[in-house]
XYZ file of C-alpha atoms in Angstrom:
663
model
C 171.143 56.907 53.912
C 171.412 53.155 54.465
C 174.080 51.282 52.535
C 172.946 50.101 49.100
C 169.833 52.236 48.939
C 169.076 54.322 45.878
C 169.357 58.085 45.956
C 165.775 58.370 44.746
C 164.552 56.274 47.692
C 166.202 58.630 50.167
C 166.561 61.987 48.377
C 169.114 64.350 49.808
C 167.033 67.453 50.378
C 169.595 69.589 52.198
C 171.823 71.822 50.104
C 175.238 73.167 51.050
C 174.079 76.800 50.905
C 170.319 77.354 51.424
C 168.757 79.719 48.973
C 166.663 81.345 51.701
C 165.727 80.749 55.330
C 162.266 79.692 56.411
C 159.890 82.408 57.548
C 160.302 81.635 61.296
C 164.135 81.604 61.200
C 164.144 84.739 59.127
C 161.907 86.524 61.638
C 163.955 85.270 64.600
C 167.224 86.066 62.769
C 168.677 82.642 63.459
C 170.618 80.396 61.100
C 168.445 78.094 59.009
C 169.955 74.954 57.487
C 167.063 74.591 55.023
C 166.407 70.917 55.852
C 163.108 69.586 54.551
C 160.323 69.132 55.444
C 161.245 71.218 58.541
C 164.561 72.858 59.399
C 166.599 71.829 62.451
C 165.947 75.085 64.319
C 162.174 74.657 64.073
C 162.428 71.003 65.095
C 164.413 71.831 68.233
C 161.933 74.554 69.164
C 158.986 72.218 68.622
C 157.639 74.473 65.860
C 157.747 72.056 62.934
C 154.291 73.097 61.766
C 155.371 76.743 61.629
C 158.368 76.061 59.401
C 157.681 77.389 55.928
C 158.780 74.061 54.453
C 156.143 72.108 56.439
C 153.008 73.899 55.245
C 153.445 73.844 51.458
C 155.473 77.073 51.579
C 158.766 75.447 50.608
C 161.856 77.636 50.718
C 162.260 79.458 47.455
C 164.513 77.487 45.097
C 163.946 74.064 46.747
C 160.379 73.291 45.821
C 161.204 71.583 42.571
C 164.039 69.565 44.080
C 161.721 68.130 46.729
C 158.823 67.483 44.368
C 161.103 66.068 41.670
C 162.582 63.583 44.140
C 159.128 62.434 45.238
C 157.907 62.147 41.653
C 160.992 60.176 40.721
C 160.449 57.801 43.617
C 156.806 57.242 42.618
C 157.850 56.588 39.033
C 160.439 54.014 40.097
C 158.022 52.294 42.464
C 155.471 52.058 39.662
C 158.071 50.523 37.351
C 159.054 48.053 40.064
C 155.393 47.110 40.603
C 154.868 46.630 36.865
C 157.958 44.443 36.694
C 156.757 42.320 39.651
C 153.370 41.827 37.994
C 154.977 40.794 34.721
C 157.192 38.309 36.534
C 154.189 36.931 38.388
C 152.329 36.449 35.113
C 155.375 34.763 33.581
C 155.709 32.363 36.500
C 151.984 31.574 36.373
C 152.203 30.794 32.644
C 155.229 28.574 33.245
C 153.400 26.686 35.996
C 150.459 26.094 33.608
C 152.766 24.575 31.000
C 154.735 22.251 33.261
C 152.064 21.287 35.741
C 151.709 22.017 39.434
C 155.086 22.814 40.965
C 156.411 21.026 43.989
C 157.331 22.931 47.132
C 161.063 22.619 46.383
C 160.719 23.684 42.737
C 158.662 26.738 43.791
C 161.362 27.745 46.268
C 164.116 27.253 43.672
C 162.215 29.297 41.084
C 161.547 32.188 43.461
C 165.167 32.149 44.612
C 166.388 32.372 41.019
C 164.037 35.261 40.302
C 165.042 37.024 43.510
C 168.740 36.622 42.739
C 168.241 37.931 39.215
C 166.397 40.979 40.509
C 169.130 41.711 43.038
C 171.869 41.340 40.414
C 170.053 43.647 38.034
C 169.450 46.182 40.801
C 173.117 46.090 41.787
C 174.196 46.727 38.198
C 171.812 49.653 37.787
C 172.213 51.229 41.218
C 175.235 53.364 40.390
C 173.809 54.499 37.046
C 170.522 55.296 38.773
C 172.270 57.457 41.347
C 174.154 59.332 38.637
C 171.022 59.904 36.556
C 169.092 61.098 39.579
C 171.792 63.573 40.538
C 172.014 64.844 36.979
C 168.239 65.238 36.686
C 168.184 67.368 39.847
C 171.381 69.269 39.118
C 169.506 72.247 37.733
C 167.337 72.479 40.856
C 170.138 72.467 43.428
C 172.644 75.046 44.509
C 175.908 73.214 43.828
C 179.033 74.810 45.206
C 182.088 73.924 43.134
C 184.279 74.336 46.228
C 182.453 71.708 48.282
C 184.242 68.598 49.525
C 181.102 66.435 49.380
C 182.337 64.922 46.102
C 185.701 63.700 47.369
C 186.270 60.008 46.514
C 187.112 59.250 50.163
C 183.779 60.711 51.311
C 181.336 59.358 48.756
C 181.215 56.923 45.871
C 179.585 59.731 43.846
C 182.452 61.964 42.733
C 182.165 65.289 40.958
C 183.996 63.792 37.983
C 181.344 61.091 37.552
C 178.613 63.715 37.748
C 180.308 65.864 35.095
C 181.000 62.937 32.790
C 177.451 61.607 33.125
C 175.891 65.006 32.434
C 178.082 65.937 29.462
C 178.725 62.651 27.663
C 176.817 61.491 24.591
C 177.982 58.110 23.278
C 179.507 55.654 25.744
C 182.989 56.702 26.845
C 185.975 54.360 26.596
C 186.621 52.468 29.815
C 189.142 54.061 32.124
C 192.386 52.185 32.657
C 192.354 49.944 35.703
C 195.960 50.659 36.630
C 198.422 53.516 36.170
C 198.757 54.013 32.392
C 202.188 53.411 30.902
C 203.438 56.576 29.129
C 204.280 56.424 25.420
C 207.795 56.867 24.125
C 209.268 60.332 23.750
C 209.198 59.914 19.970
C 205.406 59.733 20.172
C 204.690 62.130 23.030
C 207.035 65.023 22.208
C 205.550 65.907 18.787
C 202.046 65.815 20.252
C 202.998 68.113 23.125
C 204.652 70.527 20.686
C 201.559 70.441 18.463
C 199.401 71.345 21.434
C 201.703 74.176 22.447
C 201.844 75.672 18.947
C 198.182 75.346 18.019
C 196.127 75.203 21.228
C 198.201 76.671 24.040
C 199.049 79.663 21.836
C 195.332 80.586 21.983
C 194.408 79.315 25.457
C 197.493 79.611 27.754
C 195.784 78.405 30.934
C 198.951 76.695 32.225
C 202.433 77.912 32.909
C 204.563 77.107 29.879
C 207.182 75.234 31.916
C 204.469 73.070 33.494
C 203.485 71.511 30.169
C 207.056 71.168 28.937
C 208.053 69.254 32.079
C 205.036 66.930 32.077
C 206.745 64.230 30.028
C 209.678 64.072 32.444
C 207.337 63.845 35.436
C 205.168 61.132 33.914
C 208.124 58.993 32.862
C 209.819 59.307 36.265
C 209.672 56.388 38.657
C 207.565 58.326 41.180
C 203.782 58.283 40.876
C 202.561 61.566 39.314
C 199.868 63.662 40.894
C 196.377 63.151 39.481
C 196.283 66.666 38.008
C 199.586 66.014 36.193
C 198.483 62.628 34.871
C 195.178 64.076 33.670
C 196.856 67.056 31.973
C 199.467 64.884 30.248
C 197.046 62.378 28.757
C 194.411 64.985 27.852
C 197.023 67.068 26.004
C 198.005 63.981 24.014
C 194.325 63.220 23.318
C 193.628 66.768 22.116
C 196.737 66.950 19.935
C 196.106 63.565 18.350
C 192.384 64.110 17.727
C 193.030 67.590 16.303
C 195.130 65.991 13.550
C 192.455 63.448 12.688
C 190.663 63.709 9.353
C 188.327 60.749 9.836
C 186.888 58.701 12.669
C 188.582 55.708 11.060
C 192.145 57.037 11.044
C 194.846 56.309 13.605
C 194.918 59.820 15.033
C 191.304 59.526 16.210
C 191.795 56.031 17.636
C 194.937 57.157 19.464
C 192.990 60.119 20.848
C 190.382 57.772 22.333
C 193.125 55.613 23.825
C 194.767 58.657 25.421
C 191.355 59.721 26.750
C 190.952 56.320 28.389
C 194.304 56.846 30.132
C 193.238 60.309 31.324
C 189.979 58.966 32.790
C 192.058 56.927 35.239
C 192.873 60.220 37.008
C 189.429 61.835 36.612
C 188.101 61.497 40.174
C 191.003 63.364 41.745
C 191.832 65.713 38.857
C 188.275 67.098 38.699
C 187.893 67.373 42.460
C 186.237 70.734 43.285
C 187.883 73.614 45.047
C 191.234 73.902 43.305
C 192.689 75.829 40.367
C 193.782 72.506 38.907
C 190.091 71.600 38.590
C 189.540 74.574 36.265
C 192.487 73.566 34.133
C 191.286 69.961 34.014
C 187.774 71.041 32.950
C 189.282 73.369 30.353
C 191.211 70.495 28.781
C 188.105 68.320 28.724
C 186.150 71.151 27.057
C 188.851 71.543 24.406
C 188.677 67.823 23.675
C 184.875 67.929 23.469
C 185.075 70.480 20.643
C 186.987 67.872 18.626
C 184.866 64.846 19.588
C 181.158 65.796 19.754
C 180.199 62.126 19.480
C 181.353 61.587 23.059
C 180.997 64.996 24.759
C 178.723 68.031 24.748
C 180.940 71.112 24.810
C 178.189 73.505 25.926
C 177.452 71.556 29.102
C 181.153 71.192 29.871
C 181.887 74.894 29.533
C 178.900 75.497 31.823
C 180.458 73.328 34.545
C 183.780 75.081 34.023
C 182.315 78.571 34.309
C 180.411 77.629 37.459
C 183.698 76.553 39.021
C 185.258 79.864 37.911
C 182.555 81.825 39.715
C 182.750 79.724 42.873
C 186.521 80.121 43.049
C 186.255 83.845 42.372
C 188.467 84.019 39.289
C 186.018 86.414 37.614
C 187.340 89.172 39.920
C 190.935 90.338 40.302
C 192.026 90.101 43.950
C 192.274 93.393 45.872
C 195.588 95.189 45.642
C 195.956 94.744 49.382
C 195.908 90.955 48.834
C 198.229 90.317 45.882
C 198.007 86.899 44.263
C 201.049 84.654 44.074
C 200.743 84.471 40.299
C 198.218 87.042 39.140
C 199.114 86.673 35.459
C 198.553 82.898 35.512
C 195.214 83.457 37.218
C 194.190 85.965 34.535
C 195.302 83.722 31.680
C 193.263 80.844 33.092
C 190.187 83.037 33.438
C 190.365 84.524 29.950
C 191.025 81.131 28.367
C 187.761 79.896 29.885
C 186.017 83.196 29.086
C 187.054 82.952 25.411
C 185.770 79.382 25.130
C 182.493 80.242 26.851
C 181.823 83.088 24.403
C 182.770 81.038 21.346
C 180.787 77.930 22.355
C 177.693 79.859 23.441
C 177.592 81.877 20.223
C 177.983 78.897 17.929
C 175.206 77.050 19.795
C 173.002 80.189 19.956
C 172.899 79.952 23.761
C 173.225 82.549 26.538
C 176.638 83.107 28.077
C 177.419 81.445 31.399
C 177.972 84.853 33.021
C 177.570 88.422 31.839
C 180.330 90.966 31.397
C 178.988 93.170 34.182
C 180.009 90.488 36.697
C 183.625 90.492 35.474
C 186.486 92.619 36.733
C 189.662 91.022 35.410
C 192.396 92.858 33.524
C 193.812 91.298 30.371
C 196.969 89.268 31.019
C 200.356 90.386 29.810
C 201.470 88.887 26.463
C 203.544 85.693 26.350
C 206.243 85.386 23.712
C 207.974 82.049 24.279
C 206.823 78.637 23.043
C 208.731 75.395 23.603
C 209.049 74.238 20.004
C 210.934 77.360 18.990
C 208.912 77.700 15.782
C 207.152 80.784 17.135
C 209.532 81.906 19.829
C 209.559 85.447 18.446
C 205.900 85.646 17.377
C 203.508 88.022 19.188
C 201.045 86.508 21.623
C 197.898 85.583 19.701
C 195.912 84.687 22.820
C 195.600 88.299 23.994
C 194.353 89.276 20.519
C 191.757 86.509 20.700
C 190.686 87.616 24.187
C 190.151 91.161 22.900
C 187.987 89.909 20.043
C 185.922 87.753 22.415
C 185.232 90.815 24.587
C 184.013 92.726 21.505
C 181.835 89.778 20.442
C 180.463 89.487 23.953
C 179.481 93.151 23.955
C 177.231 93.066 20.889
C 175.989 89.510 21.442
C 174.615 90.359 24.888
C 172.948 93.501 23.531
C 171.414 91.880 20.460
C 170.575 88.384 21.672
C 170.500 88.252 25.481
C 168.270 91.247 26.225
C 164.480 91.325 26.188
C 163.435 90.459 22.643
C 160.364 92.692 22.953
C 162.549 95.711 23.663
C 163.567 97.011 20.238
C 167.020 98.555 20.144
C 166.832 102.325 19.515
C 168.971 103.485 16.588
C 170.000 99.900 15.867
C 171.989 100.829 12.756
C 174.297 103.160 14.687
C 174.940 100.468 17.304
C 175.749 97.823 14.672
C 178.049 100.113 12.685
C 179.793 101.084 15.935
C 180.423 97.433 16.802
C 181.710 96.730 13.286
C 183.962 99.788 13.543
C 185.458 98.552 16.835
C 186.093 95.085 15.383
C 187.701 96.644 12.319
C 189.974 98.721 14.555
C 190.912 95.545 16.412
C 191.809 93.874 13.111
C 193.920 96.789 11.918
C 195.832 96.796 15.218
C 196.907 93.135 14.985
C 200.704 92.762 15.250
C 202.568 92.268 11.991
C 204.555 89.314 13.267
C 201.629 86.944 13.781
C 202.092 83.592 12.006
C 200.137 83.257 8.775
C 197.815 80.504 10.000
C 197.010 82.383 13.219
C 196.222 85.576 11.307
C 194.079 83.582 8.900
C 192.113 82.079 11.784
C 191.542 85.523 13.311
C 190.446 86.874 9.919
C 187.822 84.117 9.656
C 186.632 84.972 13.165
C 186.297 88.615 12.105
C 184.187 87.822 9.017
C 182.010 85.477 11.058
C 181.529 88.257 13.631
C 180.617 90.824 10.955
C 177.868 88.585 9.560
C 176.573 87.578 13.009
C 176.393 91.206 14.185
C 174.842 92.665 11.010
C 172.207 89.962 10.525
C 168.727 90.826 11.823
C 167.690 89.767 15.308
C 164.563 90.171 17.435
C 165.906 93.520 18.680
C 167.044 94.650 15.210
C 164.556 93.025 12.816
C 165.208 95.303 9.829
C 168.258 95.243 7.599
C 169.299 97.636 4.852
C 170.332 96.706 1.329
C 173.880 97.672 2.255
C 173.798 95.265 5.214
C 172.736 92.446 2.861
C 175.609 93.309 0.543
C 178.073 93.150 3.450
C 176.757 89.719 4.485
C 176.895 88.591 0.860
C 180.565 89.543 0.445
C 181.831 88.385 3.830
C 180.001 85.054 3.563
C 181.587 84.395 0.158
C 185.049 85.242 1.507
C 184.537 83.049 4.576
C 183.244 80.027 2.646
C 185.995 80.305 0.022
C 188.737 80.193 2.622
C 187.268 77.571 4.956
C 186.611 75.310 1.956
C 190.265 75.572 0.934
C 191.417 74.883 4.498
C 189.175 71.839 4.901
C 190.554 70.305 1.701
C 194.221 70.969 2.367
C 196.844 70.065 4.911
C 198.755 73.339 4.790
C 197.160 74.825 7.910
C 197.929 73.344 11.321
C 195.582 75.628 13.223
C 192.996 74.206 15.592
C 189.751 73.692 13.676
C 186.912 71.936 15.502
C 183.369 70.710 15.042
C 182.251 74.250 15.821
C 183.712 75.289 12.483
C 181.181 72.988 10.828
C 178.457 74.828 12.733
C 179.914 78.161 11.603
C 179.914 77.005 7.979
C 176.261 76.044 8.357
C 175.487 79.412 9.923
C 177.312 81.410 7.231
C 175.653 79.387 4.498
C 172.241 80.003 6.088
C 172.866 83.745 6.185
C 173.993 83.668 2.574
C 170.786 81.914 1.531
C 168.721 84.400 3.561
C 170.078 87.489 1.807
C 169.734 85.835 -1.597
C 166.094 85.094 -0.874
C 165.483 88.692 0.127
C 167.386 90.491 -2.633
C 168.836 88.149 -5.245
C 168.149 90.597 -8.088
C 170.233 93.310 -6.455
C 173.044 91.103 -5.153
C 173.814 89.199 -8.372
C 173.215 92.058 -10.809
C 176.450 93.845 -9.966
C 174.541 97.052 -9.223
C 176.095 99.413 -6.714
C 174.484 99.739 -3.269
C 174.502 103.094 -1.538
C 176.134 103.433 1.867
C 173.478 104.245 4.503
C 173.447 107.587 6.255
C 174.768 107.641 9.818
C 174.042 110.066 12.621
C 176.611 112.836 13.267
C 179.284 111.706 15.677
C 178.611 108.015 14.988
C 181.035 105.703 13.110
C 180.121 105.181 9.444
C 179.037 101.873 8.006
C 181.991 99.574 7.283
C 183.270 99.535 3.700
C 182.806 96.558 1.427
C 185.813 94.223 1.348
C 188.158 95.807 -1.183
C 189.308 92.555 -2.724
C 185.732 91.466 -3.419
C 183.942 94.728 -4.224
C 184.634 94.084 -7.930
C 184.441 90.378 -8.828
C 187.428 89.162 -10.801
C 186.564 85.491 -11.171
C 183.166 85.409 -12.860
C 180.137 87.530 -12.059
C 178.110 87.533 -8.843
C 175.749 84.865 -10.148
C 178.607 82.420 -10.688
C 180.116 83.339 -7.317
C 176.792 82.662 -5.589
C 176.394 79.242 -7.170
C 179.982 78.354 -6.366
C 179.566 79.445 -2.738
C 176.426 77.359 -2.232
C 178.232 74.369 -3.679
C 181.255 74.938 -1.428
C 179.062 74.982 1.688
C 177.808 71.475 0.889
C 181.285 70.261 -0.078
C 182.826 71.622 3.106
C 180.162 70.074 5.349
C 180.585 66.813 3.468
C 184.335 66.958 4.098
C 183.751 67.677 7.781
C 181.318 64.754 7.840
C 184.263 62.367 7.612
C 185.505 63.738 10.935
C 182.177 64.501 12.612
C 179.117 62.495 11.617
C 176.749 65.266 12.646
C 178.194 67.560 9.955
C 176.487 65.337 7.377
C 173.132 66.074 8.962
C 173.927 69.784 8.876
C 174.729 69.318 5.186
C 171.348 67.663 4.603
C 169.542 70.472 6.394
C 171.415 73.115 4.384
C 170.643 71.432 1.071
C 166.939 71.369 1.900
C 167.090 75.005 2.978
C 168.931 76.199 -0.127
C 167.239 74.015 -2.757
C 164.778 76.657 -3.975
C 167.394 79.409 -4.125
C 169.839 77.105 -5.889
C 167.276 76.101 -8.504
C 166.430 79.740 -9.137
C 170.082 80.720 -9.580
C 170.718 77.841 -11.943
C 167.723 78.863 -14.035
C 169.111 82.391 -14.218
C 172.504 81.084 -15.291
C 170.977 78.874 -18.006
C 168.951 81.787 -19.289
C 171.991 84.043 -19.266
C 174.118 81.520 -21.098
C 171.390 81.112 -23.732
C 171.339 84.879 -24.273
C 167.932 85.523 -22.697
C 166.879 87.965 -19.987
C 165.722 87.066 -16.523
C 163.326 89.985 -16.331
C 161.811 89.179 -19.725
C 161.276 85.575 -18.664
C 159.541 86.674 -15.468
C 157.353 89.098 -17.370
C 156.423 86.406 -19.879
C 155.192 84.090 -17.128
C 153.727 86.895 -15.023
C 156.060 86.161 -12.143
C 157.770 88.640 -9.878
C 160.487 88.126 -7.361
C 159.243 86.070 -4.433
C 160.646 86.548 -0.949
C 160.267 83.555 1.302
C 161.624 83.202 4.811
C 164.355 80.627 5.140
C 162.389 78.917 7.908
C 159.948 77.573 5.281
C 162.743 75.595 3.688
C 164.051 74.114 6.932
C 162.702 70.824 8.301
C 160.910 70.973 11.612
C 162.645 68.944 14.302
C 160.200 69.807 17.073
C 158.919 66.237 17.116
C 162.225 65.274 18.720
C 161.724 67.633 21.642
C 161.191 64.733 24.000
C 164.614 63.246 23.323
C 167.648 63.996 25.510
C 169.242 67.405 24.995
C 172.449 66.111 23.480
C 173.531 64.838 20.093
C 172.214 61.303 19.843
C 173.389 58.801 17.265
C 170.323 59.528 15.124
C 169.885 63.283 15.454
C 172.272 65.974 16.687
C 169.567 67.816 18.599
C 171.952 70.085 20.458
C 173.218 71.624 17.227
C 170.249 71.096 14.928
C 168.359 73.558 17.150
C 169.921 76.023 14.677
C 167.563 74.722 11.998
C 164.669 74.618 14.429
C 165.147 78.184 15.644
C 166.081 80.035 12.466
C 163.761 82.740 11.198
C 165.269 84.021 8.011
C 168.434 82.101 8.861
C 168.968 83.741 12.264
C 169.359 82.160 15.706
C 166.568 82.721 18.183
C 167.698 82.407 21.794
C 164.866 80.610 23.509
């Protein structure tokens, strides 16, 4: 490629690992480099016309890359032609107004136009190359261990590709020189916060590595890029996690720390090293706290691809022991846990299936640097176990063929609930209160997600609705209290706003289907289970008999708390306000009906007598009818723009009865 030329003008059509050889090389059993339009072997043999890529039989997996590059080039040439015509018309109009130009004025005018075009092209060239690479990323076989993205080899680094593909709003500018570290009085509390609240769940680093980062950064010697990136990203995560509004100092400090980390991005995210996985993991953790700037689902996708290319999804053979097998396992399961959590909350497929994994759980860790939890059991292993249980039923219910109905669906669902209940009962007694509370919320969320109907299990029993009803109330009650208080220091992210929206949607769905049964206080029979199968889970004991008002009051209070919680989260994440608006539209009819019932009850009347008087029965409407249709935005970019969080509002677009539909 000549210097200064655009990628689209000279598309790179050779991939690092060809998907398949051409027909001639395959028959001759010779190595095929997959070059288009004819491979090197066919060219040397003078058989270009016989190469499968030269006669419209492009190698499988490369057709779209080649065609997309040509289409992109045509599109850019057409835009350039349209721009030249508009400039010509502008010059002609100017000449009409000022009279016939002299030879010197014509030369000066054309020179000015030419210089302006060149300056504009120079400014856009790098962005054009990034956008082109990102647009073709899904068509290419990208090996995360390649050295093609090294800064010394190419101006297009892997870090710039990742940042361009996963960023939403414009990122803060990276520092131009080595960032000056903050004082220990500022950095130490942030590092301890990260260790207590983030590292305790995702221990992807060695504990001594993080503790010693401050000493290394403040030393006179220049730190390695991976160390500089880790230090500043940990500060950014810890500061942003304590933010309660985009206007407070914690959030602004987080952006400033992010700007310092970006200084090290090119080297820290360089493919082929374990440090790259840890760097991507930190960036993914930050993205969960700052959805305005990053898309967490795309970032975890990049991270998981690097995991597969480096082989961390398989334990090494016993004949080849790893230097630090436990650290390798902790890194893998930290990424695995995030992939499962992010994919579920976005109603997306996992980055890799469980059948491809052969990694034993890591041994528990008991020491943290702050000393506050030095004797507490390791919560990360407990979280990893729950993620494996979630992964098991999520793949069965949502990632299999939707036309293939699950045989004996009830037995499968009760079995999954039974296994999650056993996991909960086996939690160590010494877990800190906030960690146990977070795991309890995860359990209730999992119960509702698993029990709710899906394309493979479209039918739900009255007992299943009652379980969703009770667990949704318990979840919303607690998350509302957490969002309005400062007692809990646990890591809560924008994904919790999505979970609140999901739980509220499920709550509305069961009320639409069976409000009379759920708010009447009538008992619901436990369904029969097949011999040898686990029974249906019991109703939560603390909520089976309401103590604070009846079920009608509890339902109204829960619907109100969903809106209040999303409104509270809206101060931290703007997109939560749009989730709140969608939920209020969805729940308006149910809310009006419940309020009418309450007014009638308080006036001493009867709901059934009122319905009989007006000749009305109970109507069952799917939740999808109350949700706005966002399909008109399908042409916009697949990330959360400043006007519509499309990535997450696909919940509202894909719900049928309040359930996610994996499309």
